[in-house]
Short mmCIF file of C-alpha atoms and ligand atoms in Angstrom, two decimals:
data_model
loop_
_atom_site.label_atom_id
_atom_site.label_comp_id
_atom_site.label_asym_id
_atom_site.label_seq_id
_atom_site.Cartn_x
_atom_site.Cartn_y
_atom_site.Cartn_z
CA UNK F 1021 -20.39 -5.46 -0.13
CA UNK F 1022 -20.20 -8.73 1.52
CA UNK F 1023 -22.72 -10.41 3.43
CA UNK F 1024 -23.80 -9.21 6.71
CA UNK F 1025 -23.08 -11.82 7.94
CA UNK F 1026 -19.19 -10.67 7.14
CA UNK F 1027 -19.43 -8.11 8.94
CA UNK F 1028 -21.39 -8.90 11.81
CA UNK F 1029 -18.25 -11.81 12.95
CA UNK F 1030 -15.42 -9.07 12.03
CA UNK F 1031 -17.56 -6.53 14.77
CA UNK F 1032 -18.14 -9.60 17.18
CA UNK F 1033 -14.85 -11.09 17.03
CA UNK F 1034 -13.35 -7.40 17.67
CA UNK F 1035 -15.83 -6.97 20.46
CA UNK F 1036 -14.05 -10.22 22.00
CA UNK F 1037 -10.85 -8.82 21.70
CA UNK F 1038 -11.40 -6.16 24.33
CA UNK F 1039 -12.80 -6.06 27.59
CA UNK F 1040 -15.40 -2.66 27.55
CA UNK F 1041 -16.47 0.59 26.70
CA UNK F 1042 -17.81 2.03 23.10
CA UNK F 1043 -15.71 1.50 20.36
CA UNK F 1044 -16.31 4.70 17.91
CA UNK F 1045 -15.36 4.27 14.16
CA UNK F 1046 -16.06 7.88 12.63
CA UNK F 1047 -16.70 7.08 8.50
CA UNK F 1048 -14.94 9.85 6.13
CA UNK F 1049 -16.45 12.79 5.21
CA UNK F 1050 -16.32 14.79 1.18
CA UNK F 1051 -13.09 16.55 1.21
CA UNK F 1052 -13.05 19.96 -0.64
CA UNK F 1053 -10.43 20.33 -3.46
CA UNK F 1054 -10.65 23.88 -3.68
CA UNK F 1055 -13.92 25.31 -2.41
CA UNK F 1056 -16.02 23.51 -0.18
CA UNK F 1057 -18.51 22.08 -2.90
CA UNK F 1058 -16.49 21.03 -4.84
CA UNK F 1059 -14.93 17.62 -3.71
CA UNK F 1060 -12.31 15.26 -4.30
CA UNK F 1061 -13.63 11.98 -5.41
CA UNK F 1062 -14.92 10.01 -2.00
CA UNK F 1063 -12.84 7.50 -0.47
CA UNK F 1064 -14.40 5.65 2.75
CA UNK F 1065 -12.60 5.00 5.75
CA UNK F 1066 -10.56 1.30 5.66
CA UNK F 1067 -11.75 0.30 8.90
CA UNK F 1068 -14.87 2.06 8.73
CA UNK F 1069 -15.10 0.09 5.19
CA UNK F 1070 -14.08 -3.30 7.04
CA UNK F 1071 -16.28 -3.38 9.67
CA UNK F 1072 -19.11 -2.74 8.15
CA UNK F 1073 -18.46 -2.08 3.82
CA UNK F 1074 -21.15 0.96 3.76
CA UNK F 1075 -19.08 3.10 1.06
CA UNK F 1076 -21.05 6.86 1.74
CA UNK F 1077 -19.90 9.61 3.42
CA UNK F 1078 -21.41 11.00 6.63
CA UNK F 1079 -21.68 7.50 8.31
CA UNK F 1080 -20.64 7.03 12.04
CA UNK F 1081 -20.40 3.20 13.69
CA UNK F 1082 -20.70 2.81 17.51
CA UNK F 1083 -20.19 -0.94 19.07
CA UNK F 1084 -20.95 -1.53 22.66
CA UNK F 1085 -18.11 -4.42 23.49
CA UNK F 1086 -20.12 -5.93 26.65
CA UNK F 1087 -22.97 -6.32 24.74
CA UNK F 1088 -21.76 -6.55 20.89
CA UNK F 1089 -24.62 -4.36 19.72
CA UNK F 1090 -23.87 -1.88 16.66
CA UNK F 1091 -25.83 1.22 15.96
CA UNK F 1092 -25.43 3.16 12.61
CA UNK F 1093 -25.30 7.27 12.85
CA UNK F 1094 -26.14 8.49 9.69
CA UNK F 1095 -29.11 10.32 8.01
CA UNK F 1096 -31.53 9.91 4.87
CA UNK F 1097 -30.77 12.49 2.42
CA UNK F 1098 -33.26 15.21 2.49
CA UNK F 1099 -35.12 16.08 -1.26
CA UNK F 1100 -32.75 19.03 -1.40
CA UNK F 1101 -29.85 16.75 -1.06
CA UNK F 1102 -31.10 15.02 -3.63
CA UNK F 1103 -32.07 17.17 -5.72
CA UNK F 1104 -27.75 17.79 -6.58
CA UNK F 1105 -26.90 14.03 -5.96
CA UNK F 1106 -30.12 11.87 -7.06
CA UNK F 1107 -31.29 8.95 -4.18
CA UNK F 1108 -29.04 7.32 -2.03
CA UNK F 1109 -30.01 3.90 0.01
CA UNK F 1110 -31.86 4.41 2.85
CA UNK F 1111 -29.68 4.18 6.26
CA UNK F 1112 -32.18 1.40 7.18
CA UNK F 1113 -31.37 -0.72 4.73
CA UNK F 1114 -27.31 0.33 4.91
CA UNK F 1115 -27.65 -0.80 8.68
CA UNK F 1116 -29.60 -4.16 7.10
CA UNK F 1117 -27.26 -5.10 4.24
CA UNK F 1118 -24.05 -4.85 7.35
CA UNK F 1119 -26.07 -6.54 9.93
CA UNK F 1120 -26.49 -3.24 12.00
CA UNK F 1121 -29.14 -4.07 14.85
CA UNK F 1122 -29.78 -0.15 14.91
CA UNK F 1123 -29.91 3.12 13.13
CA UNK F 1124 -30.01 6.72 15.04
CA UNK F 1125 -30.04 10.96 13.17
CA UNK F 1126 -26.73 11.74 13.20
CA UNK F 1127 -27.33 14.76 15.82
CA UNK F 1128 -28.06 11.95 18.61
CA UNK F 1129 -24.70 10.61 18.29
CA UNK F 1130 -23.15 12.80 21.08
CA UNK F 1131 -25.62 12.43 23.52
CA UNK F 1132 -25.43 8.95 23.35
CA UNK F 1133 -22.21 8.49 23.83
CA UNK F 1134 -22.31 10.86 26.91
CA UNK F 1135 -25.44 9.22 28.39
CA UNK F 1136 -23.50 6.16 27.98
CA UNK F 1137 -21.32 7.25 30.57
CA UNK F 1138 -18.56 4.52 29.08
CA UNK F 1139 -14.98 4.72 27.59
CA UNK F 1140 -14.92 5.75 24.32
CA UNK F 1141 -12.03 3.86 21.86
CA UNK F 1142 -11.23 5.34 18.57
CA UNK F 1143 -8.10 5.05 16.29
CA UNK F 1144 -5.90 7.42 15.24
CA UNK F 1145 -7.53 10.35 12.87
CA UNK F 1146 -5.57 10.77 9.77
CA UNK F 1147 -7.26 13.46 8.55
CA UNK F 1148 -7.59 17.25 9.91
CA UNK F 1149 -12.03 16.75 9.56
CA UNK F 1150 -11.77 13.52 11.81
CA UNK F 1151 -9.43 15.36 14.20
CA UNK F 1152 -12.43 18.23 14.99
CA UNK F 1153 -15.35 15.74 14.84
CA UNK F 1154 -14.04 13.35 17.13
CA UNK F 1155 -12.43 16.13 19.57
CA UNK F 1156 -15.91 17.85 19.51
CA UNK F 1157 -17.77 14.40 20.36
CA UNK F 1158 -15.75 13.72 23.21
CA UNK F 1159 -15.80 17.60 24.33
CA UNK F 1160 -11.97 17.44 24.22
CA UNK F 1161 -11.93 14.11 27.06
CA UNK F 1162 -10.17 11.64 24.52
CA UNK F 1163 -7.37 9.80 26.19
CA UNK F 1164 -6.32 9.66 22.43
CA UNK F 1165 -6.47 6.33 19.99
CA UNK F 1166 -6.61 2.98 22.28
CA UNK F 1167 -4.07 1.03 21.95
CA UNK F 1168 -5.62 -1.89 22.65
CA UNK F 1169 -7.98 -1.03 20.02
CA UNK F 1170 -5.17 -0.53 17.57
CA UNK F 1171 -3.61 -3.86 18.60
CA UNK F 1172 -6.38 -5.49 17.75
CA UNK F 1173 -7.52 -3.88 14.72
CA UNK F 1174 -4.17 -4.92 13.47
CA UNK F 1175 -4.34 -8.52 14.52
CA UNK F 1176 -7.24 -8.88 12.83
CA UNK F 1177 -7.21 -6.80 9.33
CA UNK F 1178 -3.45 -8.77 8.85
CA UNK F 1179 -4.26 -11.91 8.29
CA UNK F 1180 -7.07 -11.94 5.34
CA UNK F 1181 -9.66 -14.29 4.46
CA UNK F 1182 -10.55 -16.23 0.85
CA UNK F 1183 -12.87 -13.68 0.31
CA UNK F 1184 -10.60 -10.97 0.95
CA UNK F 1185 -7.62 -12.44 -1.51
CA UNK F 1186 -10.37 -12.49 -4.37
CA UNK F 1187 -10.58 -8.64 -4.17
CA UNK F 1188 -7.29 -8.60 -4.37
CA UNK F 1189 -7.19 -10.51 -7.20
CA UNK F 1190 -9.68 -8.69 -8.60
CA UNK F 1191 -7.76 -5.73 -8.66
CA UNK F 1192 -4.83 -7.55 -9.77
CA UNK F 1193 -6.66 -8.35 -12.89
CA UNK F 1194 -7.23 -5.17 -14.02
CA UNK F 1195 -3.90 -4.05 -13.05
CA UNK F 1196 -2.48 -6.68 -15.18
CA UNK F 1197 -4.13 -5.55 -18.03
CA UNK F 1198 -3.03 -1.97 -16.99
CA UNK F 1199 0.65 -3.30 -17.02
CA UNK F 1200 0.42 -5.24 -20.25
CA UNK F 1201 -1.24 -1.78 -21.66
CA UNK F 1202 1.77 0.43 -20.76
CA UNK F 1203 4.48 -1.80 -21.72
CA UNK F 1204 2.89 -1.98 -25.29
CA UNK F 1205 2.10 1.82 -25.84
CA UNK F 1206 5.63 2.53 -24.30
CA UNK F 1207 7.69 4.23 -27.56
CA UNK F 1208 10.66 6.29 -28.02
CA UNK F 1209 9.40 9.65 -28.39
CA UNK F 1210 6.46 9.22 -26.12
CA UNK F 1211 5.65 11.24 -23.25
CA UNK F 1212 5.31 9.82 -19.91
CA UNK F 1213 1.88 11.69 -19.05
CA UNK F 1214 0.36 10.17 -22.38
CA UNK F 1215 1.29 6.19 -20.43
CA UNK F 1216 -0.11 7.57 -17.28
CA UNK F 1217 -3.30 8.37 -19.26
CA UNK F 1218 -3.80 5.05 -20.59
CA UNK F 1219 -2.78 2.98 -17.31
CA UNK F 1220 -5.55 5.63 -15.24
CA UNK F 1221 -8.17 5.53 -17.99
CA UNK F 1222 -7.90 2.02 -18.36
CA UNK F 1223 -8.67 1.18 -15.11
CA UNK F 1224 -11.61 4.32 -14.65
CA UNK F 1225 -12.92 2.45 -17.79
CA UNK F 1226 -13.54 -0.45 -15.96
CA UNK F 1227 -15.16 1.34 -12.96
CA UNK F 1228 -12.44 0.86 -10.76
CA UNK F 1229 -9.77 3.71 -9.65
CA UNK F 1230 -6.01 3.84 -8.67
CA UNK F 1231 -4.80 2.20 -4.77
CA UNK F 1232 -2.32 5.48 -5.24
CA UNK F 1233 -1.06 8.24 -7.62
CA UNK F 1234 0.76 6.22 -10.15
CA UNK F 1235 4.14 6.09 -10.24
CA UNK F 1236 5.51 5.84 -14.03
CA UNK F 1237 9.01 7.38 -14.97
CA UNK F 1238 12.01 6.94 -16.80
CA UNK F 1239 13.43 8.50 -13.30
CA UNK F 1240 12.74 5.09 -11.81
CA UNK F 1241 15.68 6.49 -9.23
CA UNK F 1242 12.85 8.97 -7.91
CA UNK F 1243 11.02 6.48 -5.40
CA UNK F 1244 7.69 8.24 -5.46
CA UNK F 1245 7.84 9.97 -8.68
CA UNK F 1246 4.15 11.58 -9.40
CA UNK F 1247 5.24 13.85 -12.15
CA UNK F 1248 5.36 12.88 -15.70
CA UNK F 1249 7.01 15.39 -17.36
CA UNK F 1250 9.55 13.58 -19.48
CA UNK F 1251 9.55 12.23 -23.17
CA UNK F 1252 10.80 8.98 -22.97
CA UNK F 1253 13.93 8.20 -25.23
CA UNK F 1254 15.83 5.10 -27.12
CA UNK F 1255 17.91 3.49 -24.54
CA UNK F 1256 15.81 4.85 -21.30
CA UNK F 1257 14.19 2.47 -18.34
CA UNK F 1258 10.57 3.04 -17.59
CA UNK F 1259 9.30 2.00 -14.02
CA UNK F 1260 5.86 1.68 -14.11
CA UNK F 1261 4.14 1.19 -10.02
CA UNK F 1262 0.73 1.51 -10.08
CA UNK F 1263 -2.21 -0.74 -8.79
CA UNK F 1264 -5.78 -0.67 -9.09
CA UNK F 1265 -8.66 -1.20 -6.38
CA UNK F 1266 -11.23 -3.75 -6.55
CA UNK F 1267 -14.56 -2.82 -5.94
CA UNK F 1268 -14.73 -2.96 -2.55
CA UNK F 1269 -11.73 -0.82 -2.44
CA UNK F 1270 -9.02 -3.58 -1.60
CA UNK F 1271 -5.18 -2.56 -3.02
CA UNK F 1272 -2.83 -4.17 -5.40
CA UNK F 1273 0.65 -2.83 -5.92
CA UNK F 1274 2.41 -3.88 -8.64
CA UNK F 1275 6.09 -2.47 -10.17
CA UNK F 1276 7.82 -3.31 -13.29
CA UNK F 1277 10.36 -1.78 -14.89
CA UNK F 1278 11.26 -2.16 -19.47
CA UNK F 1279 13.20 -0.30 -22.05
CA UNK F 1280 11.57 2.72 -23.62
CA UNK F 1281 12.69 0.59 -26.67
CA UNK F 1282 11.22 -2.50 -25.65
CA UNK F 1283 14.65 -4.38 -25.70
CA UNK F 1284 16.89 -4.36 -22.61
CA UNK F 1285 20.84 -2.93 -23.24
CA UNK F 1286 23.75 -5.05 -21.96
CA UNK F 1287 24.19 -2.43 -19.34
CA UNK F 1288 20.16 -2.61 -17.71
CA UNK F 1289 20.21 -6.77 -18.61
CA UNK F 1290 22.52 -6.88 -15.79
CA UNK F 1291 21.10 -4.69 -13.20
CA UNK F 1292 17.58 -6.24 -14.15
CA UNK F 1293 18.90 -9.11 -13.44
CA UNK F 1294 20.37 -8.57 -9.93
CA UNK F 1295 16.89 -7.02 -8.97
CA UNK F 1296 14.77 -10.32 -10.13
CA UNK F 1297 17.77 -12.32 -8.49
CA UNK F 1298 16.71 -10.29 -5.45
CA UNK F 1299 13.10 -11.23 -5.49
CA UNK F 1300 13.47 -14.39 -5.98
CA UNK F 1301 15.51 -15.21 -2.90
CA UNK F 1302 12.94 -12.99 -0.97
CA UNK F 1303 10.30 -15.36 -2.36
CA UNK F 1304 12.27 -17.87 -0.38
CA UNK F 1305 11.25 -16.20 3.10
CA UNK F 1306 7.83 -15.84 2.43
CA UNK F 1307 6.40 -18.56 4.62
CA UNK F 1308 5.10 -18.36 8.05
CA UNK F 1309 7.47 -18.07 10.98
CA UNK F 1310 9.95 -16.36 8.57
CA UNK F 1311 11.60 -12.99 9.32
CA UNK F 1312 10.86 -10.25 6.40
CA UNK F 1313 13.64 -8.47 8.23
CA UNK F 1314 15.41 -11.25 7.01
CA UNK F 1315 14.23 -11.46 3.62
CA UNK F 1316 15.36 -7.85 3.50
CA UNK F 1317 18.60 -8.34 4.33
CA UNK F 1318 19.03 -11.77 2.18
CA UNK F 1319 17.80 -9.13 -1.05
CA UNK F 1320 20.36 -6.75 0.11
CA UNK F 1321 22.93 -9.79 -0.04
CA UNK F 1322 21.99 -10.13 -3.33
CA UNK F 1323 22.49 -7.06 -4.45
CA UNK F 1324 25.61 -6.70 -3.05
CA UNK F 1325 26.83 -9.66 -4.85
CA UNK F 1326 25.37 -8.95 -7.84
CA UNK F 1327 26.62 -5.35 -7.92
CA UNK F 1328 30.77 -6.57 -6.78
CA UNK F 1329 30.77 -8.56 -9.75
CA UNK F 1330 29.90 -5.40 -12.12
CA UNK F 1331 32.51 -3.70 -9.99
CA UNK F 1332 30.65 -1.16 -8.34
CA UNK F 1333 30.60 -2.17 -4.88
CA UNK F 1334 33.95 -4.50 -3.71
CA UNK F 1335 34.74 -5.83 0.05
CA UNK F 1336 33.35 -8.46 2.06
CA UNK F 1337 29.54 -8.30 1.49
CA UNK F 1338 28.00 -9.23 4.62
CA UNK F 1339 30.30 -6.84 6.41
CA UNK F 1340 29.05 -4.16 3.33
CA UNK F 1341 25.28 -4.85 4.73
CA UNK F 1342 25.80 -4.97 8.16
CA UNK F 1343 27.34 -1.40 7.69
CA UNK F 1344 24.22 -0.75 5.27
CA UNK F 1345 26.79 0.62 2.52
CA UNK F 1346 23.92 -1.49 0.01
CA UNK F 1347 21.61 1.32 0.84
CA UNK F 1348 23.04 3.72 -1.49
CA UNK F 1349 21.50 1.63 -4.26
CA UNK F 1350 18.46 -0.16 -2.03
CA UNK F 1351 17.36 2.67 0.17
CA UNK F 1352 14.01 1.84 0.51
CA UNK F 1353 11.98 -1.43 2.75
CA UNK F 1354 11.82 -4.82 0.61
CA UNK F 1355 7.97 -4.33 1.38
CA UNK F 1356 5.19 -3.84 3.09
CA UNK F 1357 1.38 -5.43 4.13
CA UNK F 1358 -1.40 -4.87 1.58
CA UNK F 1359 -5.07 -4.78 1.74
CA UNK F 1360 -7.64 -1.89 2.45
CA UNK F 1361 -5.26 0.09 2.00
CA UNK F 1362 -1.82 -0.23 -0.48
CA UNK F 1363 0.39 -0.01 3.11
CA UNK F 1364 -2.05 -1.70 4.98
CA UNK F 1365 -3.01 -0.35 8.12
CA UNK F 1366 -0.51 2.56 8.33
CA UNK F 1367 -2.54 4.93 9.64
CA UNK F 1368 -2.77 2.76 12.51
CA UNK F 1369 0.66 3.22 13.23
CA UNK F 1370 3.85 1.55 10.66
CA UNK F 1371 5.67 -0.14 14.02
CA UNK F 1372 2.55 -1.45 14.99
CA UNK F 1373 1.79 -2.81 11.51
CA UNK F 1374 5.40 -4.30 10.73
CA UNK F 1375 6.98 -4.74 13.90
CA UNK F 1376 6.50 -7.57 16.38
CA UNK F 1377 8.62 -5.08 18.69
CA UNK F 1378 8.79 -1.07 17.85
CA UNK F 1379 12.50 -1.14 19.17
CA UNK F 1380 13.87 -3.84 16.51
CA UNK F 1381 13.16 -0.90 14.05
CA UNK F 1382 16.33 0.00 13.15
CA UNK F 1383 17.84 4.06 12.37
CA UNK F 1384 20.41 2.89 9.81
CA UNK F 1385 19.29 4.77 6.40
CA UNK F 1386 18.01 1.93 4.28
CA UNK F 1387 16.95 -0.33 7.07
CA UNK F 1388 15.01 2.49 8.62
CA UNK F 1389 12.91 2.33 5.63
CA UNK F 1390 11.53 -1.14 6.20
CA UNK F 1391 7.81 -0.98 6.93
CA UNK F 1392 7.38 -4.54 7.36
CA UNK F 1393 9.99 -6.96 9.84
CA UNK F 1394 8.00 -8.92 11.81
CA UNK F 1395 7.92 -12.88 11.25
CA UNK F 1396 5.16 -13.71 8.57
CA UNK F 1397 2.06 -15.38 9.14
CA UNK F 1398 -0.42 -17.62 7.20
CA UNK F 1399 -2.92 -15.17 5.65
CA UNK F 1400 -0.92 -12.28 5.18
CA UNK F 1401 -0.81 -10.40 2.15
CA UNK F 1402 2.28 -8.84 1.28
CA UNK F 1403 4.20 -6.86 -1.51
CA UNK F 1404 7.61 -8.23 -2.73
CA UNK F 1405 9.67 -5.39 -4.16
CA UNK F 1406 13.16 -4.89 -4.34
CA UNK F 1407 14.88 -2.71 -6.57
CA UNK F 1408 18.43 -0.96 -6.82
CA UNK F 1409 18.62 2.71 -8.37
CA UNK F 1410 21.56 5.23 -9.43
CA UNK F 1411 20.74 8.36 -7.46
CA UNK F 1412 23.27 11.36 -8.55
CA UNK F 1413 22.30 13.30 -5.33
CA UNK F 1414 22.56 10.45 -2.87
CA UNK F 1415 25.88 9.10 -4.47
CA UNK F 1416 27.00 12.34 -4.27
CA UNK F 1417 26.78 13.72 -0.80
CA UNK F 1418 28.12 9.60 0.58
CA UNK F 1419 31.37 10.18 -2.14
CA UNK F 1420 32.01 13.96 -0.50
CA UNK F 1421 31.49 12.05 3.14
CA UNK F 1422 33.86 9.90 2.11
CA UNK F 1423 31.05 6.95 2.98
CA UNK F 1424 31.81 3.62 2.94
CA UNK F 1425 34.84 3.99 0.55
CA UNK F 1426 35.95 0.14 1.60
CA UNK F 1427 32.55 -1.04 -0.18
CA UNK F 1428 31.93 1.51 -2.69
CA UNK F 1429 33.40 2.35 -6.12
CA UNK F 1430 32.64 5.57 -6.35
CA UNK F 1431 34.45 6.00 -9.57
CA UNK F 1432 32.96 3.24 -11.46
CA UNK F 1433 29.96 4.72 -10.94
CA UNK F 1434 30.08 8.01 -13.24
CA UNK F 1435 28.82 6.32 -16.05
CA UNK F 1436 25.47 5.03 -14.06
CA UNK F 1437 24.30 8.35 -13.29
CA UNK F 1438 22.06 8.13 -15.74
CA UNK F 1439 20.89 5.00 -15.48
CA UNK F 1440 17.80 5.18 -13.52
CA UNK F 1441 16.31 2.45 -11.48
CA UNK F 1442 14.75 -0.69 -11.45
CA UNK F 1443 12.30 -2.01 -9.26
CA UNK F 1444 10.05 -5.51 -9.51
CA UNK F 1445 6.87 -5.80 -7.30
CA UNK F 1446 4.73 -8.52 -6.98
CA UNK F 1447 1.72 -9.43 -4.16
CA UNK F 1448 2.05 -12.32 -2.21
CA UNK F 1449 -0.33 -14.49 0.12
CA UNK F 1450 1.26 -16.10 2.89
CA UNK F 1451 -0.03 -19.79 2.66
CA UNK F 1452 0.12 -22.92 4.79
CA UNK F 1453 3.56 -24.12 3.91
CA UNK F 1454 4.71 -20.91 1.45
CA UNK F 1455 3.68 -18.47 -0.76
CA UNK F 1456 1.23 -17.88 -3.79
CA UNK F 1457 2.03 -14.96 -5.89
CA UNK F 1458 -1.56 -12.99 -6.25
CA UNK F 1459 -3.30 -12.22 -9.44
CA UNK F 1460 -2.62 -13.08 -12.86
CA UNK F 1461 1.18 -13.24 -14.36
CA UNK F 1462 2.10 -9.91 -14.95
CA UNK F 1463 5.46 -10.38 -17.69
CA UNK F 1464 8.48 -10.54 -15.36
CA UNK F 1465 11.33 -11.84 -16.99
CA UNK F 1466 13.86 -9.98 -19.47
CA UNK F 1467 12.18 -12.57 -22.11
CA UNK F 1468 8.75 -12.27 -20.97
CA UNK F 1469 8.73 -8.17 -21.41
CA UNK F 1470 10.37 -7.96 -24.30
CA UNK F 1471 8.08 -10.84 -25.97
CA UNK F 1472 4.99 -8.84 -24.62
CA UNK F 1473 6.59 -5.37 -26.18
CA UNK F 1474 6.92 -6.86 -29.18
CA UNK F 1475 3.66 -7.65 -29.50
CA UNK F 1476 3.73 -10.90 -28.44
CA UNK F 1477 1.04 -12.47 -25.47
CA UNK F 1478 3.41 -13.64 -22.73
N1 LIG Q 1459 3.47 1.59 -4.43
C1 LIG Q 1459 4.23 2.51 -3.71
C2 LIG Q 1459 4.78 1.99 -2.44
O1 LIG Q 1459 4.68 0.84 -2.13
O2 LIG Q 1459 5.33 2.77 -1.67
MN1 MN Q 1460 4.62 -1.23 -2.69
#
């Protein structure tokens, strides 16, 4: 955890932010995987976890905004409790270690928010659990999540604090070494289950779990690929996105894409090539005051360019991105906010998160996609990740539509359909006057992978 004192300033500083009532932030509860004892591993709440860092389940946090006071919900196990899950720490010294002026049983928590006789904010549920509990405290009167509370949720969780970026980094390290570890057991012949094994257990090993379900494919075109069912052949791509937490459960969110073989073809030099040409403009817009809807657009520029010259798209290219044609090879947001959680905040609500006005989000496939728009500021952490992917199904169903035929080469595009994708992600801090790229190098160029695949430290 960090210090109480932490904590206490995040709660006050909320407090400030609105004007009164109770704010309620329910903790998460054990979720069953198949029966109800037996659970899928425990993840805490993000805000419940930022406000006051007590990682165990059965926790509720009330704040009285007029007066700033906290109270804790939550009670001691009893010896049959731990009899199945050894000791715990007492909830007197959980509501200590966050700065919690007081600690009530669980069972009291409804009557004192009734006798209270004050409005209750909470934030949206995301689970079905939270739903019930907080329906049942509130006897069904919820005027459903504040909004205010939202707002300012968001406003503060964006922009993160020194201590905050070194659990990022944290996590960055060990994803790092998580990277490094796949592109060196990647072979021809391998299967893709047997790199998933080594990126999870690598980071289990070193007490820390996954931000998400690992993405690692030679289907890079499959955006959120979780199944590894493929042995990996001589001339294939691999995309490997996957990120570790640190240990107090803050996200990284990494991507990078090599040859099965561990040397690049002509063919995926090229595209490769285009994508880290895409990121590094993007870099360009990642200082405060800058639009990321504009860094979006600049990447899809890029792209565009990049892909006339091979001869698969033609036309004037900002006419080919205002029309969005360079979503049939970009389909997805250049990124998105990271911290507590790998899309930071999104439970709260993406336009809330991303947008600086819901109706700039735009319906245009592609474009739609983009989670984050809204001008950057100085303490935001975000993830930089552009990529452009064959997809036989997509390319498809636009070439029987006859889409964008003025901007497309549909025919030059046959022998891509294997091809696969390519995507490059990095985490970024917005700083004073730019950008710092989070965590230690993770190999990026075509030289630096193929030096690091061939056993090489890069
Ligand atoms: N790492 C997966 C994503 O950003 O959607
Ligand atoms: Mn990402």
């Amino acid at each position: 955890m960090f210090s109480a004192n932490t904590y206490q300033n995040r709660r006050k500083i909320l407090c400030e932010q609105l004007n009164e009532g109770l704010i309620l932030l329910p903790g998460n509860n054990p979720v069953p995987m198949n029966y109800p004892s037996n659970w899928l591993r425990f993840r805490q709440d993000s805000n419940f976890l930022y406000y006051c860092g007590l990682d165990y389940p059965h926790l509720n946090l009330v704040m009285d905004v007029t007066t700033g006071k906290s109270i804790l919900f939550g009670d001691d196990l009893t010896v049959d409790d731990i009899v199945w899950e050894g000791e715990r720490t007492k909830i007197s010294d959980m509501a200590q270690s966050a700065g919690i002026d007081q600690f009530l049983p669980l069972e009291e928590l409804q009557s004192f928010l009734k006798a209270q006789k004050k409005q209750v904010h909470h934030l949206p549920c995301y689970r079905g659990d939270q739903h019930l509990f907080v329906d049942g405290l509130l006897n069904g009167q919820s005027n459903g999540a504040s909004k205010s509370l939202i707002q300012s949720v968001i406003q503060q969780r964006s922009i993160k604090t020194e201590e905050e970026i070194e659990e990022i980094e944290s996590a960055l390290q060990i994803t790092a070494e998580c990277h490094k570890i796949a592109m060196q057991s990647t072979h021809p012949g391998m299967s893709e289950q047997a790199i998933v094994g080594k990126i999870e257990g690598h980071a289990l090993a070193q007490g820390r779990r996954l931000a998400y379900p690992v993405i690692f494919s030679v289907r890079g075109e499959i955006l959120h690929m979780n199944e590894y069912n493929n042995i990996m052949a001589e001339g294939q791509l691999a995309l490997n996105d996957s990120g570790a937490e640190s240990p107090l459960h803050y996200a990284s969110d990494i991507t990078r894409t090599f040859p099965v073989s561990g040397q690049f073809t002509d063919r995926q030099k090229e595209i490769y090539n285009i994508v880290y040409d895409m990121q590094a403009a993007a870099f360009t817009f990642c200082a405060p005051g800058k639009s990321y809807k504009n860094a979006h657009l600049k990447a899809a520029t890029i792209a565009v360019k990049g892909l006339k010259r091979l001869g698969l798209m033609k036309g004037d290219y900002s006419a080919a991105v205002e029309a969005g044609a360079h979503a049939l090879f970009f389909p997805h947001g250049l990124g998105h906010m990271l911290g507590l959680d790998v899309h930071d905040m999104e439970g709260l609500g993406e336009d809330l998160v991303g947008y600086d006005d819901a109706d700039d989000r735009s319906d245009q496939f592609g474009l739609a996609y983009l989670r984050l728009a809204k001008n950057l500021k100085k303490g935001f952490v975000i993830t930089v990740e552009p990529g452009i992917y064959f997809i036989p199904h997509l390319i498809d169903q636009w070439k029987d539509e006859g889409k964008h035929m003025e901007f497309i080469n549909y025919d030059a595009l046959d022998s891509y359909r294997d091809f696969g994708g390519v995507r490059i992600e990095d985490n970024v801090l917005i700083t004073e006057d730019g950008y710092r790229i989070l965590g230690p190098h993770i190999p990026r160029t075509i030289e630096e992978i193929e030096a690091v695949m061939a056993g090489n430290n890069a």
